[in-house]
mmCIF file of C-alpha atoms in Angstrom:
data_model
loop_
_atom_site.group_PDB
_atom_site.id
_atom_site.type_symbol
_atom_site.label_atom_id
_atom_site.label_comp_id
_atom_site.label_asym_id
_atom_site.label_seq_id
_atom_site.Cartn_x
_atom_site.Cartn_y
_atom_site.Cartn_z
ATOM 1 C CA MET K 1 -1.716 -35.211 -2.381
ATOM 2 C CA VAL K 2 1.441 -32.511 -2.188
ATOM 3 C CA ILE K 3 3.414 -34.836 -4.338
ATOM 4 C CA CYS K 4 1.052 -34.302 -7.080
ATOM 5 C CA ARG K 5 0.745 -30.408 -7.141
ATOM 6 C CA SER K 6 3.933 -30.073 -6.904
ATOM 7 C CA LEU K 7 4.469 -31.870 -10.079
ATOM 8 C CA LEU K 8 1.474 -30.661 -11.856
ATOM 9 C CA SER K 9 3.063 -26.884 -10.844
ATOM 10 C CA ARG K 10 6.817 -27.679 -12.469
ATOM 11 C CA LEU K 11 4.457 -29.215 -15.384
ATOM 12 C CA ALA K 12 2.512 -26.194 -15.908
ATOM 13 C CA ARG K 13 5.340 -23.578 -15.557
ATOM 14 C CA PHE K 14 7.186 -25.353 -17.760
ATOM 15 C CA SER K 15 4.535 -25.580 -20.176
ATOM 16 C CA PHE K 16 4.586 -21.611 -19.483
ATOM 17 C CA LEU K 17 7.625 -21.332 -20.864
ATOM 18 C CA LEU K 18 7.614 -23.161 -24.007
ATOM 19 C CA LEU K 19 4.553 -20.953 -24.911
ATOM 20 C CA LEU K 20 6.917 -17.834 -24.817
ATOM 21 C CA ALA K 21 10.135 -19.654 -26.544
ATOM 22 C CA MET K 22 7.065 -20.088 -29.592
ATOM 23 C CA GLN K 23 5.774 -17.018 -29.922
ATOM 24 C CA GLY K 24 8.127 -15.052 -28.978
ATOM 25 C CA GLN K 25 8.406 -11.377 -27.342
ATOM 26 C CA ALA K 26 6.552 -9.074 -30.274
ATOM 27 C CA ASN K 27 3.697 -11.961 -30.315
ATOM 28 C CA ALA K 28 3.030 -11.844 -26.278
ATOM 29 C CA GLU K 29 1.976 -8.521 -26.335
ATOM 30 C CA ILE K 30 -1.172 -9.422 -28.316
ATOM 31 C CA LEU K 31 -2.056 -11.560 -25.423
ATOM 32 C CA VAL K 32 -2.042 -8.634 -22.797
ATOM 33 C CA THR K 33 -6.144 -7.938 -23.514
ATOM 34 C CA GLY K 34 -8.995 -8.529 -21.783
ATOM 35 C CA PRO K 35 -10.015 -8.501 -18.495
ATOM 36 C CA GLU K 36 -8.192 -12.361 -17.611
ATOM 37 C CA MET K 37 -5.072 -10.539 -18.571
ATOM 38 C CA ILE K 38 -5.544 -7.033 -16.671
ATOM 39 C CA ALA K 39 -6.735 -9.308 -13.426
ATOM 40 C CA GLU K 40 -3.367 -11.502 -13.891
ATOM 41 C CA GLY K 41 -1.392 -8.272 -13.801
ATOM 42 C CA GLY K 42 -2.685 -7.426 -10.828
ATOM 43 C CA ARG K 43 -2.405 -10.989 -8.231
ATOM 44 C CA LEU K 44 1.228 -9.524 -9.942
ATOM 45 C CA TYR K 45 1.079 -6.324 -8.398
ATOM 46 C CA ASP K 46 -0.366 -8.112 -5.048
ATOM 47 C CA LYS K 47 2.313 -10.883 -5.439
ATOM 48 C CA TRP K 48 4.304 -12.075 -8.265
ATOM 49 C CA TRP K 49 6.372 -14.744 -6.746
ATOM 50 C CA GLU K 50 3.099 -17.075 -5.638
ATOM 51 C CA GLU K 51 0.379 -15.948 -9.196
ATOM 52 C CA TYR K 52 4.119 -17.522 -10.807
ATOM 53 C CA ASP K 53 5.045 -20.419 -8.314
ATOM 54 C CA LEU K 54 8.862 -19.224 -9.045
ATOM 55 C CA ARG K 55 11.253 -18.640 -6.037
ATOM 56 C CA LYS K 56 10.024 -15.724 -3.220
ATOM 57 C CA PRO K 57 12.928 -13.093 -3.076
ATOM 58 C CA THR K 58 14.893 -13.673 0.281
ATOM 59 C CA SER K 59 16.430 -9.939 -0.537
ATOM 60 C CA THR K 60 15.075 -6.551 0.597
ATOM 61 C CA HIS K 61 14.670 -4.314 -2.685
ATOM 62 C CA PRO K 62 18.069 -2.404 -3.573
ATOM 63 C CA ALA K 63 14.910 0.573 -4.157
ATOM 64 C CA TYR K 64 13.307 0.355 -1.238
ATOM 65 C CA PRO K 65 14.096 2.817 1.185
ATOM 66 C CA LEU K 66 16.244 2.601 4.385
ATOM 67 C CA SER K 67 13.883 4.418 5.880
ATOM 68 C CA GLY K 68 11.328 1.865 5.636
ATOM 69 C CA LYS K 69 10.047 -0.175 8.042
ATOM 70 C CA GLN K 70 9.770 -3.976 5.861
ATOM 71 C CA ARG K 71 11.941 -5.704 4.748
ATOM 72 C CA GLY K 72 12.894 -9.247 2.692
ATOM 73 C CA ALA K 73 10.438 -10.958 0.339
ATOM 74 C CA THR K 74 8.059 -8.306 0.867
ATOM 75 C CA THR K 75 9.833 -5.077 -0.477
ATOM 76 C CA TRP K 76 9.511 -6.683 -3.549
ATOM 77 C CA ARG K 77 5.545 -5.901 -4.263
ATOM 78 C CA CYS K 78 4.681 -3.337 -6.574
ATOM 79 C CA LYS K 79 1.791 -2.581 -3.288
ATOM 80 C CA GLU K 80 4.785 -2.631 -0.980
ATOM 81 C CA CYS K 81 5.998 0.806 -2.878
ATOM 82 C CA HIS K 82 2.461 1.962 -4.471
ATOM 83 C CA GLY K 83 -0.116 0.845 -2.294
ATOM 84 C CA TRP K 84 -3.190 -1.318 -2.384
ATOM 85 C CA ASP K 85 -5.306 2.045 -3.462
ATOM 86 C CA TYR K 86 -1.718 2.794 -6.217
ATOM 87 C CA ARG K 87 -1.697 6.635 -4.948
ATOM 88 C CA GLY K 88 1.808 5.404 -2.782
ATOM 89 C CA ASN K 89 2.520 8.445 -0.752
ATOM 90 C CA ALA K 90 -0.478 9.739 -0.656
ATOM 91 C CA GLY K 91 -3.447 7.601 0.619
ATOM 92 C CA ALA K 92 -3.350 4.899 2.801
ATOM 93 C CA TYR K 93 0.610 4.086 2.624
ATOM 94 C CA ALA K 94 0.937 8.048 3.533
ATOM 95 C CA GLU K 95 1.754 7.161 7.454
ATOM 96 C CA GLY K 96 2.237 3.629 8.822
ATOM 97 C CA SER K 97 4.400 0.594 9.392
ATOM 98 C CA HIS K 98 4.140 0.951 5.034
ATOM 99 C CA PHE K 99 4.638 4.553 4.155
ATOM 100 C CA THR K 100 7.853 4.728 2.195
ATOM 101 C CA GLY K 101 8.055 8.210 0.880
ATOM 102 C CA ILE K 102 7.034 6.841 -2.789
ATOM 103 C CA LYS K 103 4.572 8.074 -5.521
ATOM 104 C CA GLY K 104 1.775 5.746 -6.532
ATOM 105 C CA ILE K 105 1.051 4.845 -10.244
ATOM 106 C CA THR K 106 -1.425 6.396 -10.718
ATOM 107 C CA ALA K 107 -0.217 9.017 -13.247
ATOM 108 C CA PHE K 108 1.238 6.115 -15.358
ATOM 109 C CA ALA K 109 -3.416 4.705 -15.677
ATOM 110 C CA GLY K 110 -3.884 4.489 -20.038
ATOM 111 C CA ARG K 111 0.000 4.910 -21.410
ATOM 112 C CA PRO K 112 1.185 2.546 -23.361
ATOM 113 C CA LEU K 113 2.451 -0.872 -22.302
ATOM 114 C CA GLU K 114 5.437 0.065 -24.032
ATOM 115 C CA ASP K 115 6.209 2.493 -21.719
ATOM 116 C CA ILE K 116 5.130 1.080 -18.702
ATOM 117 C CA VAL K 117 6.889 -2.191 -19.533
ATOM 118 C CA SER K 118 9.887 0.576 -20.029
ATOM 119 C CA VAL K 119 9.654 1.883 -15.769
ATOM 120 C CA LEU K 120 9.323 -2.242 -14.890
ATOM 121 C CA LYS K 121 13.028 -2.907 -16.653
ATOM 122 C CA ASP K 122 14.760 0.286 -15.588
ATOM 123 C CA GLN K 123 17.678 0.463 -13.003
ATOM 124 C CA ARG K 124 15.799 1.965 -10.402
ATOM 125 C CA HIS K 125 12.737 -1.400 -10.487
ATOM 126 C CA GLY K 126 15.191 -4.368 -12.232
ATOM 127 C CA TYR K 127 12.036 -6.979 -12.933
ATOM 128 C CA ASP K 128 12.879 -8.360 -16.267
ATOM 129 C CA ALA K 129 15.948 -9.805 -13.146
ATOM 130 C CA VAL K 130 13.113 -12.021 -11.878
ATOM 131 C CA MET K 131 10.215 -12.405 -14.551
ATOM 132 C CA LEU K 132 9.952 -12.527 -18.101
ATOM 133 C CA GLU K 133 8.898 -10.212 -20.499
ATOM 134 C CA TYR K 134 5.202 -12.133 -20.445
ATOM 135 C CA GLY K 135 4.582 -11.600 -16.622
ATOM 136 C CA LEU K 136 6.001 -7.894 -17.408
ATOM 137 C CA LEU K 137 3.328 -6.853 -20.129
ATOM 138 C CA ARG K 138 1.150 -8.327 -17.800
ATOM 139 C CA ILE K 139 1.787 -5.780 -15.454
ATOM 140 C CA ALA K 140 1.721 -3.098 -17.777
ATOM 141 C CA ALA K 141 -1.571 -3.843 -18.201
ATOM 142 C CA PHE K 142 -2.742 -4.296 -14.953
ATOM 143 C CA VAL K 143 -1.351 -0.707 -14.377
ATOM 144 C CA SER K 144 -2.976 0.780 -18.148
ATOM 145 C CA GLU K 145 -5.884 -0.294 -17.530
ATOM 146 C CA GLY K 146 -6.448 -2.115 -13.820
ATOM 147 C CA GLN K 147 -7.084 1.163 -12.034
ATOM 148 C CA VAL K 148 -9.976 2.387 -9.817
ATOM 149 C CA PRO K 149 -9.840 5.454 -8.850
ATOM 150 C CA MET K 150 -11.290 4.216 -4.910
ATOM 151 C CA SER K 151 -10.988 7.489 -3.366
ATOM 152 C CA ASN K 152 -13.831 8.061 -5.188
ATOM 153 C CA TYR K 153 -15.908 4.855 -2.901
ATOM 154 C CA ILE K 154 -13.893 4.701 -0.200
ATOM 155 C CA ASP K 155 -13.588 7.415 2.594
ATOM 156 C CA GLU K 156 -9.610 7.581 3.565
ATOM 157 C CA VAL K 157 -10.371 8.181 7.990
ATOM 158 C CA SER K 158 -13.655 6.119 7.986
ATOM 159 C CA LYS K 159 -12.812 2.927 5.548
ATOM 160 C CA ARG K 160 -16.346 2.695 4.882
ATOM 161 C CA SER K 161 -17.003 2.170 1.287
ATOM 162 C CA ASN K 162 -20.369 3.419 -0.569
ATOM 163 C CA GLY K 163 -21.783 0.212 -1.827
ATOM 164 C CA GLN K 164 -25.474 -0.405 -1.739
ATOM 165 C CA PRO K 165 -24.692 -3.679 0.760
ATOM 166 C CA ALA K 166 -28.013 -5.241 0.188
ATOM 167 C CA ALA K 167 -27.203 -5.158 -3.776
ATOM 168 C CA GLY K 168 -23.483 -6.794 -2.495
ATOM 169 C CA ARG K 169 -25.300 -9.200 -0.980
ATOM 170 C CA ARG K 170 -26.877 -10.884 -3.312
ATOM 171 C CA SER K 171 -23.384 -11.267 -5.452
ATOM 172 C CA TYR K 172 -21.457 -12.366 -1.722
ATOM 173 C CA ARG K 173 -24.047 -15.414 -2.518
ATOM 174 C CA GLN K 174 -23.675 -16.272 -5.942
ATOM 175 C CA ASN K 175 -20.244 -15.453 -6.131
ATOM 176 C CA CYS K 176 -18.085 -16.302 -3.104
ATOM 177 C CA GLN K 177 -20.214 -17.856 0.025
ATOM 178 C CA ASP K 178 -20.003 -20.900 -1.259
ATOM 179 C CA CYS K 179 -16.062 -20.983 -0.448
ATOM 180 C CA HIS K 180 -15.890 -18.066 2.910
ATOM 181 C CA GLY K 181 -19.454 -19.328 3.842
ATOM 182 C CA ARG K 182 -23.015 -17.077 4.803
ATOM 183 C CA ASP K 183 -20.970 -15.454 7.557
ATOM 184 C CA GLY K 184 -18.042 -14.658 5.968
ATOM 185 C CA ARG K 185 -15.941 -16.898 8.389
ATOM 186 C CA LYS K 186 -15.144 -19.914 6.355
ATOM 187 C CA ARG K 187 -12.189 -20.546 4.451
ATOM 188 C CA ASN K 188 -8.411 -19.868 4.962
ATOM 189 C CA PHE K 189 -6.381 -19.305 2.938
ATOM 190 C CA ASN K 190 -4.069 -18.881 4.090
ATOM 191 C CA ASP K 191 -3.637 -23.040 5.855
ATOM 192 C CA ASP K 192 -2.834 -22.503 8.935
ATOM 193 C CA ASP K 193 -5.393 -23.211 11.583
ATOM 194 C CA LYS K 194 -5.880 -19.143 11.997
ATOM 195 C CA PRO K 195 -9.907 -17.424 10.863
ATOM 196 C CA VAL K 196 -9.967 -15.304 8.201
ATOM 197 C CA TYR K 197 -12.496 -13.279 8.302
ATOM 198 C CA ILE K 198 -14.175 -11.556 5.450
ATOM 199 C CA GLY K 199 -15.652 -8.783 7.996
ATOM 200 C CA THR K 200 -12.594 -7.871 9.626
ATOM 201 C CA GLU K 201 -10.339 -8.034 5.594
ATOM 202 C CA ALA K 202 -12.588 -5.421 4.207
ATOM 203 C CA ASN K 203 -13.408 -2.705 7.462
ATOM 204 C CA GLY K 204 -9.757 -3.085 7.863
ATOM 205 C CA ASN K 205 -8.625 -2.813 4.580
ATOM 206 C CA PRO K 206 -11.144 -2.024 2.561
ATOM 207 C CA TRP K 207 -8.207 -0.719 -0.472
ATOM 208 C CA GLU K 208 -6.695 -4.182 -0.356
ATOM 209 C CA THR K 209 -10.583 -6.378 -0.374
ATOM 210 C CA LEU K 210 -10.968 -4.356 -3.674
ATOM 211 C CA HIS K 211 -7.694 -4.488 -5.319
ATOM 212 C CA LYS K 212 -8.382 -8.671 -4.681
ATOM 213 C CA ILE K 213 -12.453 -8.591 -5.495
ATOM 214 C CA ARG K 214 -11.233 -7.100 -9.001
ATOM 215 C CA ASN K 215 -8.441 -9.773 -9.459
ATOM 216 C CA GLY K 216 -8.621 -12.745 -8.076
ATOM 217 C CA GLN K 217 -5.800 -14.266 -5.069
ATOM 218 C CA PRO K 218 -2.388 -14.195 -6.098
ATOM 219 C CA GLY K 219 -1.571 -18.096 -6.941
ATOM 220 C CA ALA K 220 -4.100 -18.507 -10.149
ATOM 221 C CA PHE K 221 -1.407 -19.314 -13.432
ATOM 222 C CA VAL K 222 -0.086 -21.951 -12.301
ATOM 223 C CA MET K 223 -2.815 -23.736 -10.605
ATOM 224 C CA GLY K 224 -6.169 -22.360 -11.028
ATOM 225 C CA SER K 225 -7.079 -19.360 -8.640
ATOM 226 C CA PRO K 226 -7.817 -20.670 -5.063
ATOM 227 C CA MET K 227 -9.772 -17.055 -5.262
ATOM 228 C CA PRO K 228 -11.356 -15.476 -8.814
ATOM 229 C CA HIS K 229 -11.286 -12.637 -10.054
ATOM 230 C CA MET K 230 -14.005 -9.997 -10.838
ATOM 231 C CA LEU K 231 -13.309 -8.489 -13.458
ATOM 232 C CA GLY K 232 -15.408 -9.046 -16.445
ATOM 233 C CA LYS K 233 -18.241 -10.689 -14.733
ATOM 234 C CA LEU K 234 -19.168 -7.928 -12.690
ATOM 235 C CA ASP K 235 -19.355 -4.014 -13.070
ATOM 236 C CA LEU K 236 -17.417 -1.443 -10.620
ATOM 237 C CA GLN K 237 -20.968 -0.504 -9.038
ATOM 238 C CA GLU K 238 -21.694 -4.179 -8.171
ATOM 239 C CA GLN K 239 -17.599 -4.559 -7.012
ATOM 240 C CA ILE K 240 -18.571 -1.670 -4.607
ATOM 241 C CA ASP K 241 -21.598 -3.251 -3.731
ATOM 242 C CA LEU K 242 -19.844 -6.328 -2.728
ATOM 243 C CA LEU K 243 -16.897 -4.710 -0.968
ATOM 244 C CA SER K 244 -19.990 -2.999 1.389
ATOM 245 C CA TYR K 245 -21.830 -5.847 1.815
ATOM 246 C CA MET K 246 -18.015 -7.535 2.782
ATOM 247 C CA GLN K 247 -18.209 -4.609 5.455
ATOM 248 C CA THR K 248 -21.310 -5.430 6.824
ATOM 249 C CA LEU K 249 -20.020 -9.929 8.190
ATOM 250 C CA PRO K 250 -18.712 -9.734 11.494
ATOM 251 C CA GLU K 251 -15.051 -9.049 12.469
ATOM 252 C CA LYS K 252 -14.692 -12.247 15.142
#
């Protein structure tokens, strides 16, 4: 089974590269439209090497501050500096183990894709060395069109979301229960023996939970999503309601 998955993964990556070669960079930008592409960019923002089954970085990103507390691959994740709430040093990462002092990406919401791609390729970021233009355009689509002002929906101190749990319960039963279970303690995405409780995740880091509700779990492009995105399937209020219901689920 593992061999088959590995083979399928390599075939998918080959098809992906062949598609780029046939379309060319100019035509690649045409593909960056709609919720599927924005969500793909959101998953790349989360963990790009897992989304595209690329080689995991072993070094610390050259631009990661020496004063930062993280090292290695995690420093190459966009979220590690800019945060799950996209506000960087003005948001949830204003202190603690993920603090870097780096600002967020909110100022780039609504900006042209080419402007954002230029930043991703500049000397400071250097993501063109690890990712093709196709992926950079997806991240740009997410940054431009996929951000949510999370502070409007999640209290920074209590971490409580302001949605309606009763409405979110219906969405959970329809979209999440089959994998995560009725009480949120069924599915384990880490492939180990440690249980993953949705209630714990939603209360401990509601910003990450909302990001994953909206964009899904990395790994979707190559093998099909281990957790599908809700962009275009639930509107924003329904997503907030879903988060609120998740915060009522058991934490242990």
